[in-house]
Short mmCIF file of N, CA and C in Angstrom, two decimals:
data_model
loop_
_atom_site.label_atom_id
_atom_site.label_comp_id
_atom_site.label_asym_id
_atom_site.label_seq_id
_atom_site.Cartn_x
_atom_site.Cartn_y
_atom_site.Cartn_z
N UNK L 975 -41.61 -138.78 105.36
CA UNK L 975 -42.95 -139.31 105.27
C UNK L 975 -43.96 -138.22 105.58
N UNK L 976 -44.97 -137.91 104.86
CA UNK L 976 -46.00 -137.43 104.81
C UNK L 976 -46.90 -137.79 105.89
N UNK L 977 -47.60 -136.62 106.88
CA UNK L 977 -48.18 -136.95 108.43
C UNK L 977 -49.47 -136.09 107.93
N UNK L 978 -50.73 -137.54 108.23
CA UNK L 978 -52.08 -137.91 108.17
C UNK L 978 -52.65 -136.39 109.68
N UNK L 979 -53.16 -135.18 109.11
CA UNK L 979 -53.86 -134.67 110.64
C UNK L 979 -55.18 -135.24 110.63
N UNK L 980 -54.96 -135.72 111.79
CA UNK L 980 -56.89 -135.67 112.88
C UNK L 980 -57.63 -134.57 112.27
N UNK L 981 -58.76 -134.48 112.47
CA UNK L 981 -59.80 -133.27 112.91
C UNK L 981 -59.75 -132.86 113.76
N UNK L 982 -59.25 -131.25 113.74
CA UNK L 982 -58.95 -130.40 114.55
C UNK L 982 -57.16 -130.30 114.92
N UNK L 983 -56.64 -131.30 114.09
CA UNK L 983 -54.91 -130.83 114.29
C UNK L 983 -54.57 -129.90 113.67
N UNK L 984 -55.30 -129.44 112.41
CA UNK L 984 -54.60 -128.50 111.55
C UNK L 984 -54.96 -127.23 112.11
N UNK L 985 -56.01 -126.89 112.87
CA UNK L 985 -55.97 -125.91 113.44
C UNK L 985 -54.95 -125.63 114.31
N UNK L 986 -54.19 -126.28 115.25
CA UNK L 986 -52.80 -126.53 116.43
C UNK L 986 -52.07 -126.55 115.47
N UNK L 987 -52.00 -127.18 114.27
CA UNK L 987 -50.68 -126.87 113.40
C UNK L 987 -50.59 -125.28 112.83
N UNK L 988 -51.63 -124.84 112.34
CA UNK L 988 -51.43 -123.53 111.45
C UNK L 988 -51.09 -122.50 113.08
N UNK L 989 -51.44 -122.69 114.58
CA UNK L 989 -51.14 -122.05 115.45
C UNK L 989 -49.65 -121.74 115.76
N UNK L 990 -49.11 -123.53 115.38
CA UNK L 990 -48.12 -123.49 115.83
C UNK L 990 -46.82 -122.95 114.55
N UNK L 991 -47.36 -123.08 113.90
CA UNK L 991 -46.61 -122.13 112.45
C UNK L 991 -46.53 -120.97 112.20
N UNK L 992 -47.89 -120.49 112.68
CA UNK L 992 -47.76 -118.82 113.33
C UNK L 992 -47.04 -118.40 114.19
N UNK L 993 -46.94 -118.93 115.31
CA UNK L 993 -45.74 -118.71 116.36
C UNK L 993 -44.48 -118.71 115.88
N UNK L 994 -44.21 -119.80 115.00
CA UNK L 994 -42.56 -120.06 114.38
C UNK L 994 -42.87 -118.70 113.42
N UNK L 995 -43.46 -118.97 112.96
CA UNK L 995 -43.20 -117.57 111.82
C UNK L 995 -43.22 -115.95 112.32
N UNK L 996 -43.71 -115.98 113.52
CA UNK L 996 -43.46 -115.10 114.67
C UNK L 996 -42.39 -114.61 114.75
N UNK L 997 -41.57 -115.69 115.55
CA UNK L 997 -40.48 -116.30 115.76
C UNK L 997 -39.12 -115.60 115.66
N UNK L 998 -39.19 -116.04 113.63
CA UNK L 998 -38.46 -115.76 112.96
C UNK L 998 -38.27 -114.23 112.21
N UNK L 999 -39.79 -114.17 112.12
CA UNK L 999 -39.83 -112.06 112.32
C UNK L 999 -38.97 -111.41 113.50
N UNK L 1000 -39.55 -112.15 114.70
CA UNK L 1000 -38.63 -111.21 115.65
C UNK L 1000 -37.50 -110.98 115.77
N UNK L 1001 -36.61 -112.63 115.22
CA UNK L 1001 -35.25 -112.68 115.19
C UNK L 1001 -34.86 -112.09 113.98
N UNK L 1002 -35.21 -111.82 113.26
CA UNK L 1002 -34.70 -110.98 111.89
C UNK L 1002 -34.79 -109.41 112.16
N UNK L 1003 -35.99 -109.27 112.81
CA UNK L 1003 -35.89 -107.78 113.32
C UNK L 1003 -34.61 -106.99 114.18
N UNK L 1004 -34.59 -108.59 115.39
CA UNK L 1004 -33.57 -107.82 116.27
C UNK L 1004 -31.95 -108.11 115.55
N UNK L 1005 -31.65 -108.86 114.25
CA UNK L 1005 -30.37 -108.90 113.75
C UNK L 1005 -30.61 -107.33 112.75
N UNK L 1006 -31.37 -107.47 112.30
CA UNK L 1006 -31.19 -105.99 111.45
C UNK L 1006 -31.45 -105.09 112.33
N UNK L 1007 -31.65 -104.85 113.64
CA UNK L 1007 -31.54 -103.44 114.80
C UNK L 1007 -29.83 -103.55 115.08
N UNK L 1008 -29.46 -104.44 115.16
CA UNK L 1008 -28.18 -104.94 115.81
C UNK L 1008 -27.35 -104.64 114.33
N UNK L 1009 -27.30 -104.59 113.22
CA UNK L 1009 -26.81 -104.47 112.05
C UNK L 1009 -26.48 -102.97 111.83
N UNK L 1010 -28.06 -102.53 112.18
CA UNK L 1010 -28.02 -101.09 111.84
C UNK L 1010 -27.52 -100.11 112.96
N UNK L 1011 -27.59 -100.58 114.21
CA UNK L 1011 -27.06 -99.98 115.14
C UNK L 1011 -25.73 -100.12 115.34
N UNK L 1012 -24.93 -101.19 114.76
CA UNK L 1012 -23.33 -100.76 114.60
C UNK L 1012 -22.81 -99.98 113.67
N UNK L 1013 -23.98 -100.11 112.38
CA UNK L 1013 -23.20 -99.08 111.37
C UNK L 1013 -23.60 -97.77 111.72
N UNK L 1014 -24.71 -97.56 112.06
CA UNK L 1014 -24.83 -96.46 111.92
C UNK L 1014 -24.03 -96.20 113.88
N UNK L 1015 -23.55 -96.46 114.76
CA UNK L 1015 -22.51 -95.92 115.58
C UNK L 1015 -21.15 -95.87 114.58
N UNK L 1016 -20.94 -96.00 114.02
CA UNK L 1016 -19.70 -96.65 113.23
C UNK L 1016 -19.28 -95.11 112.26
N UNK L 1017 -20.59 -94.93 112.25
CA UNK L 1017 -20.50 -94.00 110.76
C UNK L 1017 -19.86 -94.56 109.39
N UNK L 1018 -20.24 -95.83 109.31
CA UNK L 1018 -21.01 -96.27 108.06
C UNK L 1018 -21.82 -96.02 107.00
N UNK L 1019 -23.08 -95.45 107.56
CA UNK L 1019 -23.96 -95.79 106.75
C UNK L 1019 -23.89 -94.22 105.55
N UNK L 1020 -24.19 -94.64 104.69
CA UNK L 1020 -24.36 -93.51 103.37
C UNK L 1020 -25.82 -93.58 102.76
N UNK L 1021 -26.30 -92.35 102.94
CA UNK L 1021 -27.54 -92.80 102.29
C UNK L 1021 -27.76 -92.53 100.86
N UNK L 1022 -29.18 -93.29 100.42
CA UNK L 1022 -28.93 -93.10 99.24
C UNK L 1022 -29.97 -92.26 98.71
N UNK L 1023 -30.22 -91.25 98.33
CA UNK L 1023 -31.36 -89.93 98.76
C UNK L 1023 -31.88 -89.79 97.23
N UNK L 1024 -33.21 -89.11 97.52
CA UNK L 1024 -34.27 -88.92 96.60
C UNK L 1024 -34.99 -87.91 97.00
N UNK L 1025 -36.15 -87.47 96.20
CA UNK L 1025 -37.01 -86.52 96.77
C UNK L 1025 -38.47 -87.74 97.14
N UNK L 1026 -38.39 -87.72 98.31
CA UNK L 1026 -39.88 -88.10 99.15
C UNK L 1026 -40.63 -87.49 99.37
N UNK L 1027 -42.02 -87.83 98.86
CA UNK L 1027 -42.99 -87.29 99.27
C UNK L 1027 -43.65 -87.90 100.54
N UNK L 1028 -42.97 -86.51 101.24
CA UNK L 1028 -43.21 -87.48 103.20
C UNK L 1028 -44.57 -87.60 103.60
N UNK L 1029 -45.66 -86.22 102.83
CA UNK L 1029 -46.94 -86.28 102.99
C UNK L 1029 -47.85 -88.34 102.71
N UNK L 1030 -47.01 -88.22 101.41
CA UNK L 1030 -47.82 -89.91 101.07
C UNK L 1030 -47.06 -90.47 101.80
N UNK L 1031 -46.28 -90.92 101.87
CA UNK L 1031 -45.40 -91.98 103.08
C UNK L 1031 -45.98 -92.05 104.45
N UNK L 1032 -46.01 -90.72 104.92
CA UNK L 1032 -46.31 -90.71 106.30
C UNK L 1032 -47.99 -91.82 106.83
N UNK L 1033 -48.75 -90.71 105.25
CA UNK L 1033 -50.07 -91.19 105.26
C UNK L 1033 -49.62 -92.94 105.27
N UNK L 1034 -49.02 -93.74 104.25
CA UNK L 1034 -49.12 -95.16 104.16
C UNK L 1034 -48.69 -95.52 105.33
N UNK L 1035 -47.57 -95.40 105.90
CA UNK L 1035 -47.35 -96.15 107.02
C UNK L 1035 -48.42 -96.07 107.78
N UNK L 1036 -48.93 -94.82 108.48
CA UNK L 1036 -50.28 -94.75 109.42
C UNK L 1036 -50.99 -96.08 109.20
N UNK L 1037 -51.36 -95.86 107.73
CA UNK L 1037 -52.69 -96.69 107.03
C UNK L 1037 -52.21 -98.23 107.40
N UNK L 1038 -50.45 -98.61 107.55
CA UNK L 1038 -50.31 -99.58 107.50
C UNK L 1038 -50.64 -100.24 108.92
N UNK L 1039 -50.38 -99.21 109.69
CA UNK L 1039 -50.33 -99.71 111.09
C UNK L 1039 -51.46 -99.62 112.06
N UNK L 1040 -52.35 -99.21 111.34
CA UNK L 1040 -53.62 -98.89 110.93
C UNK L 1040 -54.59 -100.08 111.15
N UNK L 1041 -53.57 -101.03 109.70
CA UNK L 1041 -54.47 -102.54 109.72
C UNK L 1041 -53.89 -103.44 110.66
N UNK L 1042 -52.87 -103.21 111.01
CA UNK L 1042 -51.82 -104.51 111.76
C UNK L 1042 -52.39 -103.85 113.59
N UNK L 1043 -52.95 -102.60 113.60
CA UNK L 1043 -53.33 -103.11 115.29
C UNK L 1043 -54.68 -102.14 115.34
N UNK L 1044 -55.75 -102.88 114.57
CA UNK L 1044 -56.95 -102.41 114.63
C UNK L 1044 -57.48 -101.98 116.27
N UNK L 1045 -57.19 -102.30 117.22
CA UNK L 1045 -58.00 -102.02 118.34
C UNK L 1045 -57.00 -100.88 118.83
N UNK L 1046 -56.08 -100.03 117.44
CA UNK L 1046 -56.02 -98.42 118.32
C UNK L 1046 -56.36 -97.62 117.15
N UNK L 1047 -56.35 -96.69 117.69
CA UNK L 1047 -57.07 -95.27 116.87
C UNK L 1047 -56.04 -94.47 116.23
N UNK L 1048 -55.75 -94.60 115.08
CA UNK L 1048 -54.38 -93.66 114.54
C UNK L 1048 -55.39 -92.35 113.95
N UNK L 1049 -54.93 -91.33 114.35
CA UNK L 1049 -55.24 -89.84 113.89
C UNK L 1049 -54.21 -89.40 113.31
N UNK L 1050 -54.67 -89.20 111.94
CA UNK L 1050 -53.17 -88.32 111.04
C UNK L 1050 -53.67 -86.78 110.92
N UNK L 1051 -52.81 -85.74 111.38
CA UNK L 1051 -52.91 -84.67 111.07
C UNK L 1051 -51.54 -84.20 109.81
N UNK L 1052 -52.11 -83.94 108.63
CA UNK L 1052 -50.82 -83.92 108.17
C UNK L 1052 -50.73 -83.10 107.30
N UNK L 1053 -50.27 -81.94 106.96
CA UNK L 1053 -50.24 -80.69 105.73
C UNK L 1053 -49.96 -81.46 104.15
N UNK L 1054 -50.55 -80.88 103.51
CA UNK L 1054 -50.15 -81.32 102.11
C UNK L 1054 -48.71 -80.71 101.13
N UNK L 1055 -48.47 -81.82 100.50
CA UNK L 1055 -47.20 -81.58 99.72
C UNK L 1055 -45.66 -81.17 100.55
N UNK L 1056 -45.71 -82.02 101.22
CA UNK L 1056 -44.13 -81.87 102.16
C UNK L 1056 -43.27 -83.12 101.45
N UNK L 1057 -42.65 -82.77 100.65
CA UNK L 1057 -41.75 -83.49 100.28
C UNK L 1057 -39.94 -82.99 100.92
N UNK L 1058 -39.30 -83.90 100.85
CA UNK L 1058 -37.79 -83.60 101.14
C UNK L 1058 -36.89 -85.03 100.87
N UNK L 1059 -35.49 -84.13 100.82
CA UNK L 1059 -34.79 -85.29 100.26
C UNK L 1059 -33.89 -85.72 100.78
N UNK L 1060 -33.96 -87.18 101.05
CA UNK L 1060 -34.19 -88.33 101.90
C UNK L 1060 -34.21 -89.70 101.08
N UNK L 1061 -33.91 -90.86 102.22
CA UNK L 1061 -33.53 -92.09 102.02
C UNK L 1061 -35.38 -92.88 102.24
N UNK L 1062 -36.05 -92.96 101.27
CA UNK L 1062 -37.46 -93.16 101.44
C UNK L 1062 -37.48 -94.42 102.64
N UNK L 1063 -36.42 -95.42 102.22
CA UNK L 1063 -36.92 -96.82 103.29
C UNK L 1063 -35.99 -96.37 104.64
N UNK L 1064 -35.34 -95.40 105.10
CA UNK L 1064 -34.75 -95.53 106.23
C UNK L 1064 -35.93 -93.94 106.81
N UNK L 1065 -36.83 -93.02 105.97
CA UNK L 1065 -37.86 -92.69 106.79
C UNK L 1065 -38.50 -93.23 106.98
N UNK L 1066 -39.01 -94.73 106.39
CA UNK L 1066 -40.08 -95.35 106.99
C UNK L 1066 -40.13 -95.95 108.32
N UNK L 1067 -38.47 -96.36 108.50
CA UNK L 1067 -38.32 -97.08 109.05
C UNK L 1067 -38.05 -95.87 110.61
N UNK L 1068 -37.90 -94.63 110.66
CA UNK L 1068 -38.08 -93.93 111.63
C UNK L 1068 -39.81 -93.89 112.08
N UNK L 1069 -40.41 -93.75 111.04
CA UNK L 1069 -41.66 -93.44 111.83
C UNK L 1069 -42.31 -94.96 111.89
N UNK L 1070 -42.17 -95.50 111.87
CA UNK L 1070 -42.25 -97.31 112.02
C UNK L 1070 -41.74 -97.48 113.41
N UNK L 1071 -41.04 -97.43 113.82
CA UNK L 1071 -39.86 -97.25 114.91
C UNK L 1071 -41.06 -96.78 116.07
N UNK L 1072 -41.48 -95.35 115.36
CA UNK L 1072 -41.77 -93.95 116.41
C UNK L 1072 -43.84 -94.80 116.70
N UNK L 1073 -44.28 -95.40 115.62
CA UNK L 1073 -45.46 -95.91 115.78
C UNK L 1073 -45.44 -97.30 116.84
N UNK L 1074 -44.46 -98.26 116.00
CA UNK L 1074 -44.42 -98.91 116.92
C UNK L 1074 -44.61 -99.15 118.56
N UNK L 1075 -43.50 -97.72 119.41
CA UNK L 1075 -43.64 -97.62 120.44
C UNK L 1075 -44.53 -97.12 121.01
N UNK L 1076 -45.22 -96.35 120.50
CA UNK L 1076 -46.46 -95.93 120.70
C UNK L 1076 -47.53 -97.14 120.80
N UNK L 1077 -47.66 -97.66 120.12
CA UNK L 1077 -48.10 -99.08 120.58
C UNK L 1077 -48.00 -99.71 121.76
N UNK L 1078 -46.65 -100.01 121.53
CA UNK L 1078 -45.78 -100.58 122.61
C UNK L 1078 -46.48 -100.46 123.84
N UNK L 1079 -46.38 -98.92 124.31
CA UNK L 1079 -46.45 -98.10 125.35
C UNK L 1079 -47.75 -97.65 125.60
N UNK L 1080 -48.39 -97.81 125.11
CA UNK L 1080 -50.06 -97.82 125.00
C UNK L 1080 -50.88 -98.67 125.36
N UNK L 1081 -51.86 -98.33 125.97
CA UNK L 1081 -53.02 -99.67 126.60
C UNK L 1081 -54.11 -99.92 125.51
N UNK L 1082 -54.28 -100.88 125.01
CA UNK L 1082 -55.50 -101.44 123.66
C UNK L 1082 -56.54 -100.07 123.67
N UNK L 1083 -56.74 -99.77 122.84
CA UNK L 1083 -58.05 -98.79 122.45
C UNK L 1083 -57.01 -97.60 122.59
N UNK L 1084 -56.21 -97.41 122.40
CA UNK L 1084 -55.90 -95.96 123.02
C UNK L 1084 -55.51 -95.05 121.88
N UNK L 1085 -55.98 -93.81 121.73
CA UNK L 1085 -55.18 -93.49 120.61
C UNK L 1085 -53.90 -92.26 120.28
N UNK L 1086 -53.57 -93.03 118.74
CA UNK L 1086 -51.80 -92.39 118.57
C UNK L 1086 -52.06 -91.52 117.58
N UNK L 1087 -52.12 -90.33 117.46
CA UNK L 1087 -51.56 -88.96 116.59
C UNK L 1087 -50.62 -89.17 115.97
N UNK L 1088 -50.71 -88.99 114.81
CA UNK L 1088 -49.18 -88.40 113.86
C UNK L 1088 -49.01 -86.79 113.05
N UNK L 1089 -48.67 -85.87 113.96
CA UNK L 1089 -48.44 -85.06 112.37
C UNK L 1089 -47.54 -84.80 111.89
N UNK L 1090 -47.54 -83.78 110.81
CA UNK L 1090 -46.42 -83.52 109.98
C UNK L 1090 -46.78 -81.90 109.61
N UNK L 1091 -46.13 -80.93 109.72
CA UNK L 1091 -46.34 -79.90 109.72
C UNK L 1091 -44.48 -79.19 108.66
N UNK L 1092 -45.03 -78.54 108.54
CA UNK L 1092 -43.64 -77.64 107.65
C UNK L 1092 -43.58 -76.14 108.70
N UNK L 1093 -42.45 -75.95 109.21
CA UNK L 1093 -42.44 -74.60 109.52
C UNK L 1093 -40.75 -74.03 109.60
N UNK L 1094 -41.20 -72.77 109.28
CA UNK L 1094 -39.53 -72.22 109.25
C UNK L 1094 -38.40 -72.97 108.18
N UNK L 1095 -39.04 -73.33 107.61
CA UNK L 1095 -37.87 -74.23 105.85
C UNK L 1095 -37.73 -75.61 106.84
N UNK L 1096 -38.32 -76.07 107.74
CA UNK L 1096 -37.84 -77.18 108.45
C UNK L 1096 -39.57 -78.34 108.46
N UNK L 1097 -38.83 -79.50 108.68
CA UNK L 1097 -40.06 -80.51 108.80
C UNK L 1097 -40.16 -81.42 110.33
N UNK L 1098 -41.02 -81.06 110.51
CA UNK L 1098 -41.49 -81.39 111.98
C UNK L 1098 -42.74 -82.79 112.04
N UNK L 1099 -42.50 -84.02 112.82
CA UNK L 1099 -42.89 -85.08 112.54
C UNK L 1099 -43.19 -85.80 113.89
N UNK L 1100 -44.25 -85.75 114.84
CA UNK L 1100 -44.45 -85.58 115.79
C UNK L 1100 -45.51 -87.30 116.22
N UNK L 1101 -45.38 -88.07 117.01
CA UNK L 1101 -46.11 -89.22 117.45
C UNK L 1101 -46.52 -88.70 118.59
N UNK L 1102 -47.59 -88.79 119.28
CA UNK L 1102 -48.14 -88.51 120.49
C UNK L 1102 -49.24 -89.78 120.47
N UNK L 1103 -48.94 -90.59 122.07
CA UNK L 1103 -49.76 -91.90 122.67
C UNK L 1103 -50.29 -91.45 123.58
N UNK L 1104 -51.31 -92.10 124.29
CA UNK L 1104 -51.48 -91.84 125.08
C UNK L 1104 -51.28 -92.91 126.52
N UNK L 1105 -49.72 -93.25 126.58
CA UNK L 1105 -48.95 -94.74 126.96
C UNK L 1105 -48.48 -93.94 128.22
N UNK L 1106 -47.52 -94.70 128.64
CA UNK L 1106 -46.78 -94.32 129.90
C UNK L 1106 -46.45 -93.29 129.76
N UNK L 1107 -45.46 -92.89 129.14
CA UNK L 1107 -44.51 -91.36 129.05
C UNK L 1107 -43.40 -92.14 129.44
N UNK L 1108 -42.50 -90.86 129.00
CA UNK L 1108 -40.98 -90.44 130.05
C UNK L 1108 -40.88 -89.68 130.73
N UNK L 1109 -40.50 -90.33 132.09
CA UNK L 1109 -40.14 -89.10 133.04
C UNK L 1109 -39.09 -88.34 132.46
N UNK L 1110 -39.00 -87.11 133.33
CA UNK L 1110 -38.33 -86.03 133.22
C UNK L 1110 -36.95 -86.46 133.32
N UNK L 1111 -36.36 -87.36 134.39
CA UNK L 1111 -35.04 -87.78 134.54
C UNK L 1111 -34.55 -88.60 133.24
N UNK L 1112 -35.21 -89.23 132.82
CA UNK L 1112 -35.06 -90.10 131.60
C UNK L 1112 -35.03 -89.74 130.08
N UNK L 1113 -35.21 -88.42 130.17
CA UNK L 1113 -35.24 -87.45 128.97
C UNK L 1113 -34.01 -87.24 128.16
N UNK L 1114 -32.95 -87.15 129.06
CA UNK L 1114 -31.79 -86.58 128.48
C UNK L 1114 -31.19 -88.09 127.78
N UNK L 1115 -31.70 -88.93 128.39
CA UNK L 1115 -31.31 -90.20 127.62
C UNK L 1115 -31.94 -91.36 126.50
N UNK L 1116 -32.98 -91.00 126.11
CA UNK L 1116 -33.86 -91.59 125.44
C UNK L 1116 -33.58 -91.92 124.18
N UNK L 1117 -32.40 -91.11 123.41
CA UNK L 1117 -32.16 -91.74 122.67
C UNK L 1117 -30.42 -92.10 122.51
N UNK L 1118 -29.91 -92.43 123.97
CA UNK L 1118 -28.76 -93.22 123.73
C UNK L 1118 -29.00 -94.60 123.55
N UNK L 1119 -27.72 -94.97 122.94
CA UNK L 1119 -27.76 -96.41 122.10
C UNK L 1119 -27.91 -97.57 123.71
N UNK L 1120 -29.01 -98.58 123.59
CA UNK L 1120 -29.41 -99.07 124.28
C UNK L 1120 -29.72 -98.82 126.00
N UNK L 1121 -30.14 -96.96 125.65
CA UNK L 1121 -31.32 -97.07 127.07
C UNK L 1121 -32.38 -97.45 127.27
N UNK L 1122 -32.85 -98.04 128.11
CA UNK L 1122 -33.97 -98.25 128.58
C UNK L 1122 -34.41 -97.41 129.96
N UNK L 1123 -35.60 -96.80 130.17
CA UNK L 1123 -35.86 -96.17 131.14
C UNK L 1123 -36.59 -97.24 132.13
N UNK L 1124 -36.02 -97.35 133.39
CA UNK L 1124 -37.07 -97.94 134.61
C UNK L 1124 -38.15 -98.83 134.07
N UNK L 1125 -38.81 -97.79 134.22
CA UNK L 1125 -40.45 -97.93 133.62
C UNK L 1125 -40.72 -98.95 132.71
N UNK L 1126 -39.91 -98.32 131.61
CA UNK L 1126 -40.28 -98.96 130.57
C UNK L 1126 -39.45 -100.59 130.48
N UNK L 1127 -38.27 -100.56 131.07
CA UNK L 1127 -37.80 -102.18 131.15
C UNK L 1127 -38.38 -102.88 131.67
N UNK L 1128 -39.56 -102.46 132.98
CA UNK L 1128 -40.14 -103.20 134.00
C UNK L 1128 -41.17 -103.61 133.17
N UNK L 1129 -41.87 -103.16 131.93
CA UNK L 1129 -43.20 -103.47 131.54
C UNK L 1129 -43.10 -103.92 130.24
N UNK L 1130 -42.52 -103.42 129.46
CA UNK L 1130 -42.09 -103.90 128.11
C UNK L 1130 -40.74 -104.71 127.92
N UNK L 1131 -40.87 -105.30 126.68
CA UNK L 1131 -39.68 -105.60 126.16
C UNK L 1131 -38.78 -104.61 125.20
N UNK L 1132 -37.86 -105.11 124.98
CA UNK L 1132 -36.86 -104.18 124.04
C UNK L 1132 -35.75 -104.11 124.33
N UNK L 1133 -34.39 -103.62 123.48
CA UNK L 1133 -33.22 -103.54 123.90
C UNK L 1133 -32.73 -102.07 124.33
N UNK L 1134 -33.53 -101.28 123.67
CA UNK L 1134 -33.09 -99.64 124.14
C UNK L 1134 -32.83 -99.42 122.28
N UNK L 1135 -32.66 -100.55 121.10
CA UNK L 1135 -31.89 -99.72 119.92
C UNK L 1135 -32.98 -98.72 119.19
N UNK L 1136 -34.37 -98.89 118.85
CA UNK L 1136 -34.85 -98.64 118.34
C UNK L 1136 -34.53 -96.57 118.04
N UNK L 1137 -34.52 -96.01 119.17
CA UNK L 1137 -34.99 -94.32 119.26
C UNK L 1137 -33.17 -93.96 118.99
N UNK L 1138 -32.33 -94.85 119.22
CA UNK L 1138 -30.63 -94.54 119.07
C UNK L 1138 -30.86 -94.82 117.40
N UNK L 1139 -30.91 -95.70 116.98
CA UNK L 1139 -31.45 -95.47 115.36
C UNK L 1139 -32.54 -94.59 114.97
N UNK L 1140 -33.53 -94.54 115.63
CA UNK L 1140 -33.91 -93.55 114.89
C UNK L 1140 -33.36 -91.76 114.70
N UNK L 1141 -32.76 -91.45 115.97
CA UNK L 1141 -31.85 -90.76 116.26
C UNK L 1141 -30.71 -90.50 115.30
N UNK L 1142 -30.41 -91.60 114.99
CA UNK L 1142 -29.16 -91.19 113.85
C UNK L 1142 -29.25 -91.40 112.43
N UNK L 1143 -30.47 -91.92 112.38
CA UNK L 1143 -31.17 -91.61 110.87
C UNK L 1143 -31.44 -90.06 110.43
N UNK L 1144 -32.09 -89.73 111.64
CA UNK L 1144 -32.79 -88.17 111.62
C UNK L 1144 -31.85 -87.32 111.31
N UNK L 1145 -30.86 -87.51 112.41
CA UNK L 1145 -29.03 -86.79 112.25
C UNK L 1145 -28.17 -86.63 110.79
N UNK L 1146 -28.62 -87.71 109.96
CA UNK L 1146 -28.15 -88.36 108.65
C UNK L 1146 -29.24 -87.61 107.45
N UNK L 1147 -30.29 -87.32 107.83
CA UNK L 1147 -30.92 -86.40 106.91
C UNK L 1147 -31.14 -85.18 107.39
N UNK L 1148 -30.43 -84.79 108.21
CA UNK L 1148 -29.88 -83.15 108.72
C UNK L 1148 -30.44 -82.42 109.94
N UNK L 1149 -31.59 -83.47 110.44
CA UNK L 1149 -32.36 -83.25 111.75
C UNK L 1149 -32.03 -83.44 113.15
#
């Protein structure tokens, strides 16, 4: 049966549909971290490579994340024509990863740097927040498969997979 809203329910309904649809982002996120973090411990994964142009990529993602958390400041510093060859949706999904936490780890207004620089035949791809940090003790572990540092378990959420994948993505295109 079809349900009659009041004035002013559909506003509490479209709230509460946002939340479910929330929800269900998050839980899809953390089954595909959990997906990708066994294959790729597993040595599974094969990529499937192209030539990327990391200059435009880098730029879109920024731009994307850009619109999804307007109250921070993304600064792209980024050289032109850096292409390399690479799995286009598993770099996105590193610097997606690397923006994200920067977020994460960041207080509203604050702002996140990205560059991209070429030096020595090599490509260098750098996030800087201006969030908590890592201590020094917590360095050597940052990107084992589900660490979390102190700090960061006490204030955020997360499981630790995100930087262990991105870690072995990077490893997988020769970095």
């Amino acid at each position: 049966a079809r349900r009659q809203f009041k004035k002013g329910e559909m506003d509490k309904g479209y709230g509460l549909l946002d939340k479910c649809l929330g929800s269900v982002s998050d839980t899809v996120l953390l089954i595909d971290s959990v997906v990708d973090m066994t294959a790729l411990s597993s040595g599974r994964v094969e990529l499937v490579t192209s030539q990327v142009d990391l200059t435009c990529l880098v730029r879109e993602v920024v731009e994307e994340y850009s619109m999804l958390y307007g109250d921070y400041t993304f600064e792209l510093r980024c050289s032109r024509g850096i292409s390399v060859c690479g799995e286009e949706i598993r770099l996105r999904q590193v610097l997606g990863n690397l923006l994200s936490n920067a977020v994460k780890y960041s207080e509203r207004g604050a702002v996140v740097t990205v560059s991209l620089r070429r030096r020595t035949g090599r490509v260098f791809l750098k996030v800087r927040d201006e969030g908590m940090g890592i201590s020094e003790a917590a360095l050597p572990f940052v990107f084992d498969n589900m660490f979390r540092s102190r700090d960061a378990a006490d204030r955020r959420s997360g499981l630790g997979f995100g930087l262990f994948i991105c870690s072995q993505i990077v490893a997988l295109h020769g970095g």
